[in-house]
mmCIF file of C-alpha atoms in Angstrom:
data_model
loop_
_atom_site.group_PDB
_atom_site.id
_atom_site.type_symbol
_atom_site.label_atom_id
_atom_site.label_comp_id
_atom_site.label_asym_id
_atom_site.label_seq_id
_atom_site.Cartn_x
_atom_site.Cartn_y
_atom_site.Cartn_z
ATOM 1 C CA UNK H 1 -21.456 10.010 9.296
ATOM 2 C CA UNK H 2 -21.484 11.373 13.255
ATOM 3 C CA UNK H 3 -21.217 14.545 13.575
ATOM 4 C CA UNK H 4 -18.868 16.264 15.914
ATOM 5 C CA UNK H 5 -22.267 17.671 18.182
ATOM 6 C CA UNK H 6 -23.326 13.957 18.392
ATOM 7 C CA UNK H 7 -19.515 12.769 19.638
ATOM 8 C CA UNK H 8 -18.970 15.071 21.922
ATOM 9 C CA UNK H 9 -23.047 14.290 23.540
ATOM 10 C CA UNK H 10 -22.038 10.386 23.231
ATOM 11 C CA UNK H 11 -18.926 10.948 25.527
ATOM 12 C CA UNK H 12 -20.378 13.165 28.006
ATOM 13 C CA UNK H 13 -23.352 10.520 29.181
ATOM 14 C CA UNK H 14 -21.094 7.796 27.984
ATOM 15 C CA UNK H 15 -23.571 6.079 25.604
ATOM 16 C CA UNK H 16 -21.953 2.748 23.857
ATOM 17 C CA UNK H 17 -19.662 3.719 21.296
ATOM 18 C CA UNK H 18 -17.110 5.776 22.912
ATOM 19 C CA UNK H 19 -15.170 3.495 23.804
ATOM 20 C CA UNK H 20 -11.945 3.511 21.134
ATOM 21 C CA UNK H 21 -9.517 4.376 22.485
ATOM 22 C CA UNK H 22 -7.636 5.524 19.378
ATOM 23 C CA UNK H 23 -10.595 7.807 18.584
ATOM 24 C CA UNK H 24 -10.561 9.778 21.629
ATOM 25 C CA UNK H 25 -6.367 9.370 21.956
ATOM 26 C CA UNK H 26 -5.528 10.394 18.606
ATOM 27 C CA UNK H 27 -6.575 14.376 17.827
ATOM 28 C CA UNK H 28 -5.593 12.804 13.620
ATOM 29 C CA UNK H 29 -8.541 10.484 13.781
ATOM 30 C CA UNK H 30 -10.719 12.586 13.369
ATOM 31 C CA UNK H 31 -11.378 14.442 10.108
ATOM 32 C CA UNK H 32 -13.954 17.538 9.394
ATOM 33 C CA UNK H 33 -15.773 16.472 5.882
ATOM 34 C CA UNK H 34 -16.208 20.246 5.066
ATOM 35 C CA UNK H 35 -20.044 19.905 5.227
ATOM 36 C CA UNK H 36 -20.058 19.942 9.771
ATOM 37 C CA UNK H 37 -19.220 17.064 9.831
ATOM 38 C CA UNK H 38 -17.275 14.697 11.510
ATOM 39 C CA UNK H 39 -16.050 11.229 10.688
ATOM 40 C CA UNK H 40 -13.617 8.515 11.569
ATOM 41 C CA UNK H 41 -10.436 8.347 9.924
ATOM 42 C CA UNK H 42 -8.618 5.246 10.079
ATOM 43 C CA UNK H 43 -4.790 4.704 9.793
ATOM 44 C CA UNK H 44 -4.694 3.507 6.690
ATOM 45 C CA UNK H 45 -6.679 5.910 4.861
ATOM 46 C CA UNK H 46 -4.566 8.726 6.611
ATOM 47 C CA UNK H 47 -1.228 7.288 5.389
ATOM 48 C CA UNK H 48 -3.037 6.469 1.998
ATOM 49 C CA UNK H 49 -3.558 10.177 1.563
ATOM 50 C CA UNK H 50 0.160 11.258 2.174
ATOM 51 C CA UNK H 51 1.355 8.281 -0.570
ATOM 52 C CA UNK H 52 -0.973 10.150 -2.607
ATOM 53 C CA UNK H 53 0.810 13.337 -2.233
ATOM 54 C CA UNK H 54 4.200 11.935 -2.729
ATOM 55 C CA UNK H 55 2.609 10.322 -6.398
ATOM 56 C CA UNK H 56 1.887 13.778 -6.886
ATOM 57 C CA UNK H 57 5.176 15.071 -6.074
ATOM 58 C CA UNK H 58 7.060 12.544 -7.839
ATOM 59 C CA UNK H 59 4.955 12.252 -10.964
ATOM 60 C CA UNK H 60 5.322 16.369 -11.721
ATOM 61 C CA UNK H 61 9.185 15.879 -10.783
ATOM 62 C CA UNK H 62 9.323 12.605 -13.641
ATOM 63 C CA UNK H 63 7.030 15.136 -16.090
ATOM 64 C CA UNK H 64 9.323 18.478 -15.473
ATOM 65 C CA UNK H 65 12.855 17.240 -15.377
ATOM 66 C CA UNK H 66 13.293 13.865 -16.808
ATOM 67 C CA UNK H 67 16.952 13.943 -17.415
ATOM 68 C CA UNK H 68 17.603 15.080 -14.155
ATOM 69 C CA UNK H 69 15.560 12.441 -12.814
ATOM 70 C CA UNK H 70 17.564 9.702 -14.651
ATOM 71 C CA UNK H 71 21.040 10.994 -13.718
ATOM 72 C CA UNK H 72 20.246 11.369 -10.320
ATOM 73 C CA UNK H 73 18.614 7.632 -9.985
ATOM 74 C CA UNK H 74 21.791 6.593 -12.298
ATOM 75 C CA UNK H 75 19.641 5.343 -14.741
ATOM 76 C CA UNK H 76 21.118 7.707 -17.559
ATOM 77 C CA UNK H 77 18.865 9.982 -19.468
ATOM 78 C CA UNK H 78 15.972 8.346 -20.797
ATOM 79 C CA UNK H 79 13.434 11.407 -20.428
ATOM 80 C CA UNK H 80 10.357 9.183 -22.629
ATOM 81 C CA UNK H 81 10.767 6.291 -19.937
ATOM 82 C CA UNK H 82 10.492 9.265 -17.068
ATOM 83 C CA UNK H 83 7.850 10.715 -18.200
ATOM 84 C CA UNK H 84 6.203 7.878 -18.304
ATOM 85 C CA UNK H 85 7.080 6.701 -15.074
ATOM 86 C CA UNK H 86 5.577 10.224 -13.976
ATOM 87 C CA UNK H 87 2.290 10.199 -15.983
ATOM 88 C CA UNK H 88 1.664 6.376 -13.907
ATOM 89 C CA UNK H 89 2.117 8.556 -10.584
ATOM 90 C CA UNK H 90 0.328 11.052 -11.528
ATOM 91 C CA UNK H 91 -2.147 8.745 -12.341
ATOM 92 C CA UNK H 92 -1.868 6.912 -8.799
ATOM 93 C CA UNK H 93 -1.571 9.848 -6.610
ATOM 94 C CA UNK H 94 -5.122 11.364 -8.095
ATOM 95 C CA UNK H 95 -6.895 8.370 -8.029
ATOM 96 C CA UNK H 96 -5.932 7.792 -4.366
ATOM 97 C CA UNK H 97 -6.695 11.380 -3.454
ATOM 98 C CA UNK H 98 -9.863 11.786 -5.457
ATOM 99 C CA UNK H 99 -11.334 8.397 -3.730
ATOM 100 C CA UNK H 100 -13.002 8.569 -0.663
ATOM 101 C CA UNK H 101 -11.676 4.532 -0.597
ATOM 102 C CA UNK H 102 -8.306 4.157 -2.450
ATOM 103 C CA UNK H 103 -7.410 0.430 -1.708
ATOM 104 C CA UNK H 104 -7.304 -0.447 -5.299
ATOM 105 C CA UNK H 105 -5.108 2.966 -6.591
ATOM 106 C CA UNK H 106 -2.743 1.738 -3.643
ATOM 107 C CA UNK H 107 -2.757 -1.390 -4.945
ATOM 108 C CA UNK H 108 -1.773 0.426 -8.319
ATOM 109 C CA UNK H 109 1.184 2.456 -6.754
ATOM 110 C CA UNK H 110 2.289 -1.514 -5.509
ATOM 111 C CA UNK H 111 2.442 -3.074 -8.841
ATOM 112 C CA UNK H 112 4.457 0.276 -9.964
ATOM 113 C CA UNK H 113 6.843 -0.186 -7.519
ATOM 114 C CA UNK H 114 7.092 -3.759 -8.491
ATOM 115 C CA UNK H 115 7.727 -2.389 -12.488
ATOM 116 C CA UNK H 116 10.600 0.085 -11.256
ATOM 117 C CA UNK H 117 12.491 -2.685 -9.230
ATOM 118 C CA UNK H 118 12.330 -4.623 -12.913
ATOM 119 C CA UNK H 119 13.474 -1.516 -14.455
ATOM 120 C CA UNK H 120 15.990 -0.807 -12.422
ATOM 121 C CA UNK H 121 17.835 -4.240 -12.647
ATOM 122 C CA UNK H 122 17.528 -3.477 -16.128
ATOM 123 C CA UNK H 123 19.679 -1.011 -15.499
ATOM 124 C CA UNK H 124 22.143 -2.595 -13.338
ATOM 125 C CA UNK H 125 23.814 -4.114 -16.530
ATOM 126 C CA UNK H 126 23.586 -0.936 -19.057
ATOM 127 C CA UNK H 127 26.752 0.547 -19.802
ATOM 128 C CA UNK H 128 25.405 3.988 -19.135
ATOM 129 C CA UNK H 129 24.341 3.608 -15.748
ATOM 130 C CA UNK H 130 25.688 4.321 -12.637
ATOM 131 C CA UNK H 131 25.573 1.247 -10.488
ATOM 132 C CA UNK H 132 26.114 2.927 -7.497
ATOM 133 C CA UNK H 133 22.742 5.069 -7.803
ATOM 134 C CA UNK H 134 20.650 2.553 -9.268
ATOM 135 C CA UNK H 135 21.533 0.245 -6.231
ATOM 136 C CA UNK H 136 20.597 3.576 -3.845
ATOM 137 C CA UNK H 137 17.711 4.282 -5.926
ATOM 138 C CA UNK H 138 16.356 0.491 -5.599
ATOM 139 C CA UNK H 139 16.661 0.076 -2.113
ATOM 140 C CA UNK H 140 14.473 3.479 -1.811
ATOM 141 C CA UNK H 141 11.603 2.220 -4.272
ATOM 142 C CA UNK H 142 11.835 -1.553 -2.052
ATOM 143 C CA UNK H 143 11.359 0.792 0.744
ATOM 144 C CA UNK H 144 8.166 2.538 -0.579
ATOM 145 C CA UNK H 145 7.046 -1.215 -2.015
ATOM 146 C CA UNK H 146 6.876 -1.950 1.728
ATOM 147 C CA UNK H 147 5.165 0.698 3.057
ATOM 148 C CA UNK H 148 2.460 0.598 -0.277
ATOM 149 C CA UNK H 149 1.861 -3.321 0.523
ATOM 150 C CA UNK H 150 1.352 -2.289 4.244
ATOM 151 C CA UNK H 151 -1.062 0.451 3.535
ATOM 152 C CA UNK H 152 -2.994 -1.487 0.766
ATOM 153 C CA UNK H 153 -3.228 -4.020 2.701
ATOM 154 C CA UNK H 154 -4.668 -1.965 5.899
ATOM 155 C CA UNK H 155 -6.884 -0.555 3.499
ATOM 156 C CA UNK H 156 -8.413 -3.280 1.951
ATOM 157 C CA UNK H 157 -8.677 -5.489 5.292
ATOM 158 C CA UNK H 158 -10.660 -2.080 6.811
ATOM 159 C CA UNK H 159 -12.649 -1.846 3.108
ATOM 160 C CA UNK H 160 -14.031 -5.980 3.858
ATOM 161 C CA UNK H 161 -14.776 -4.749 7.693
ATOM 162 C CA UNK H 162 -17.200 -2.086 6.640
ATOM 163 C CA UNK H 163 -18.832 -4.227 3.598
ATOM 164 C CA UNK H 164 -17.373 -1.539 1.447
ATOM 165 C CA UNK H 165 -14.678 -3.054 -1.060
ATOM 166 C CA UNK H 166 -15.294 -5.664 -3.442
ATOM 167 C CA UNK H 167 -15.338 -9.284 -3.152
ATOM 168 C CA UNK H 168 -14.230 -11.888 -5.109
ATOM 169 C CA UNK H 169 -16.126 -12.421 -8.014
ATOM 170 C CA UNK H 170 -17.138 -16.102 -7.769
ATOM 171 C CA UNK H 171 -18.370 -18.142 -11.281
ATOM 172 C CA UNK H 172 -22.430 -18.570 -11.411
ATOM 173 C CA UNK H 173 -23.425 -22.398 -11.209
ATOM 174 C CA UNK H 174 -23.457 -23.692 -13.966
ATOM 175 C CA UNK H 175 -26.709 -25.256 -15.206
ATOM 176 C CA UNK H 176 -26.996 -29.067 -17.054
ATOM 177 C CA UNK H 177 -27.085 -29.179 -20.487
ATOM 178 C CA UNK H 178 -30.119 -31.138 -22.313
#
């Protein structure tokens, strides 16, 4: 970690280091840690914190009014799937926020937005439903899909940049048999 003092003394002599651009442009990229100090904060980790936020959001909405939920999505009422559609965001949106690197609970909110576009097609042919919102509703959750991939994917190309995120696990040799 760099702390703010040792930032500000690299720029003023211009020691190497002080050189990104983004750093010194962007007043965002830079985030206290609550202990003095200072440390980078990429892109993707800052948009990675706001998905978390709307998990949180949506998963107490999905927990507190269900049937609301499913009229308004034009799914019909089905308040056991929505709550368990909100206990899964819930889910997502701590893990990312709790994490100091969330690549993998990004990668979580991705494969839920992958299970509501199934659900949702589901839906498409139910009696009950209301074609018309479950058409609206899909294009928003392809919408989120697209921005989740994007900042999973930022994340976990930043996570094998710093060494920090795991790598494929590969099989150990194996040995000859006698």
């Amino acid at each position: 970690m760099t702390t703010h003092n040792e930032v500000i003394d690299r720029a003023a002599t211009g020691a190497p280091g002080t050189t990104d651009d983004r750093l010194w442009s962007d007043p965002e990229a830079w985030r206290a840690t609550g202990e003095g100090e200072w440390r980078a904060e990429s892109r993707g980790a800052g948009l990675a914190r706001a998905l978390g936020f709307v998990s949180l959001g949506l998963g107490i909405t999905h927990l507190v009014a269900p049937r609301a939920l499913g009229r308004l999505t034009g799914v019909g009422e089905r308040p056991e799937l929505m709550r368990g559609m909100g206990a899964r965001e819930l889910a997502s949106g701590v893990g990312i926020l709790a994490n100091e690197r969330p690549a993998s609970w990004v990668w979580a909110r991705v494969v839920g937005d992958v299970m509501d576009l199934a659900l949702l097609s589901r839906a498409l042919g139910r009696p009950d439903g209301d074609r018309r919102r479950v058409l609206g509703t899909a294009a928003a959750v392809a919408g989120a899909l697209v921005l989740d991939a994007y900042c999973a994917l930022q994340l976990s190309r930043e996570g094998r940049r710093e060494g920090t995120e795991p790598r494929e696990i590969q099989p150990a040799p194996s040995r000859p048999r006698h």
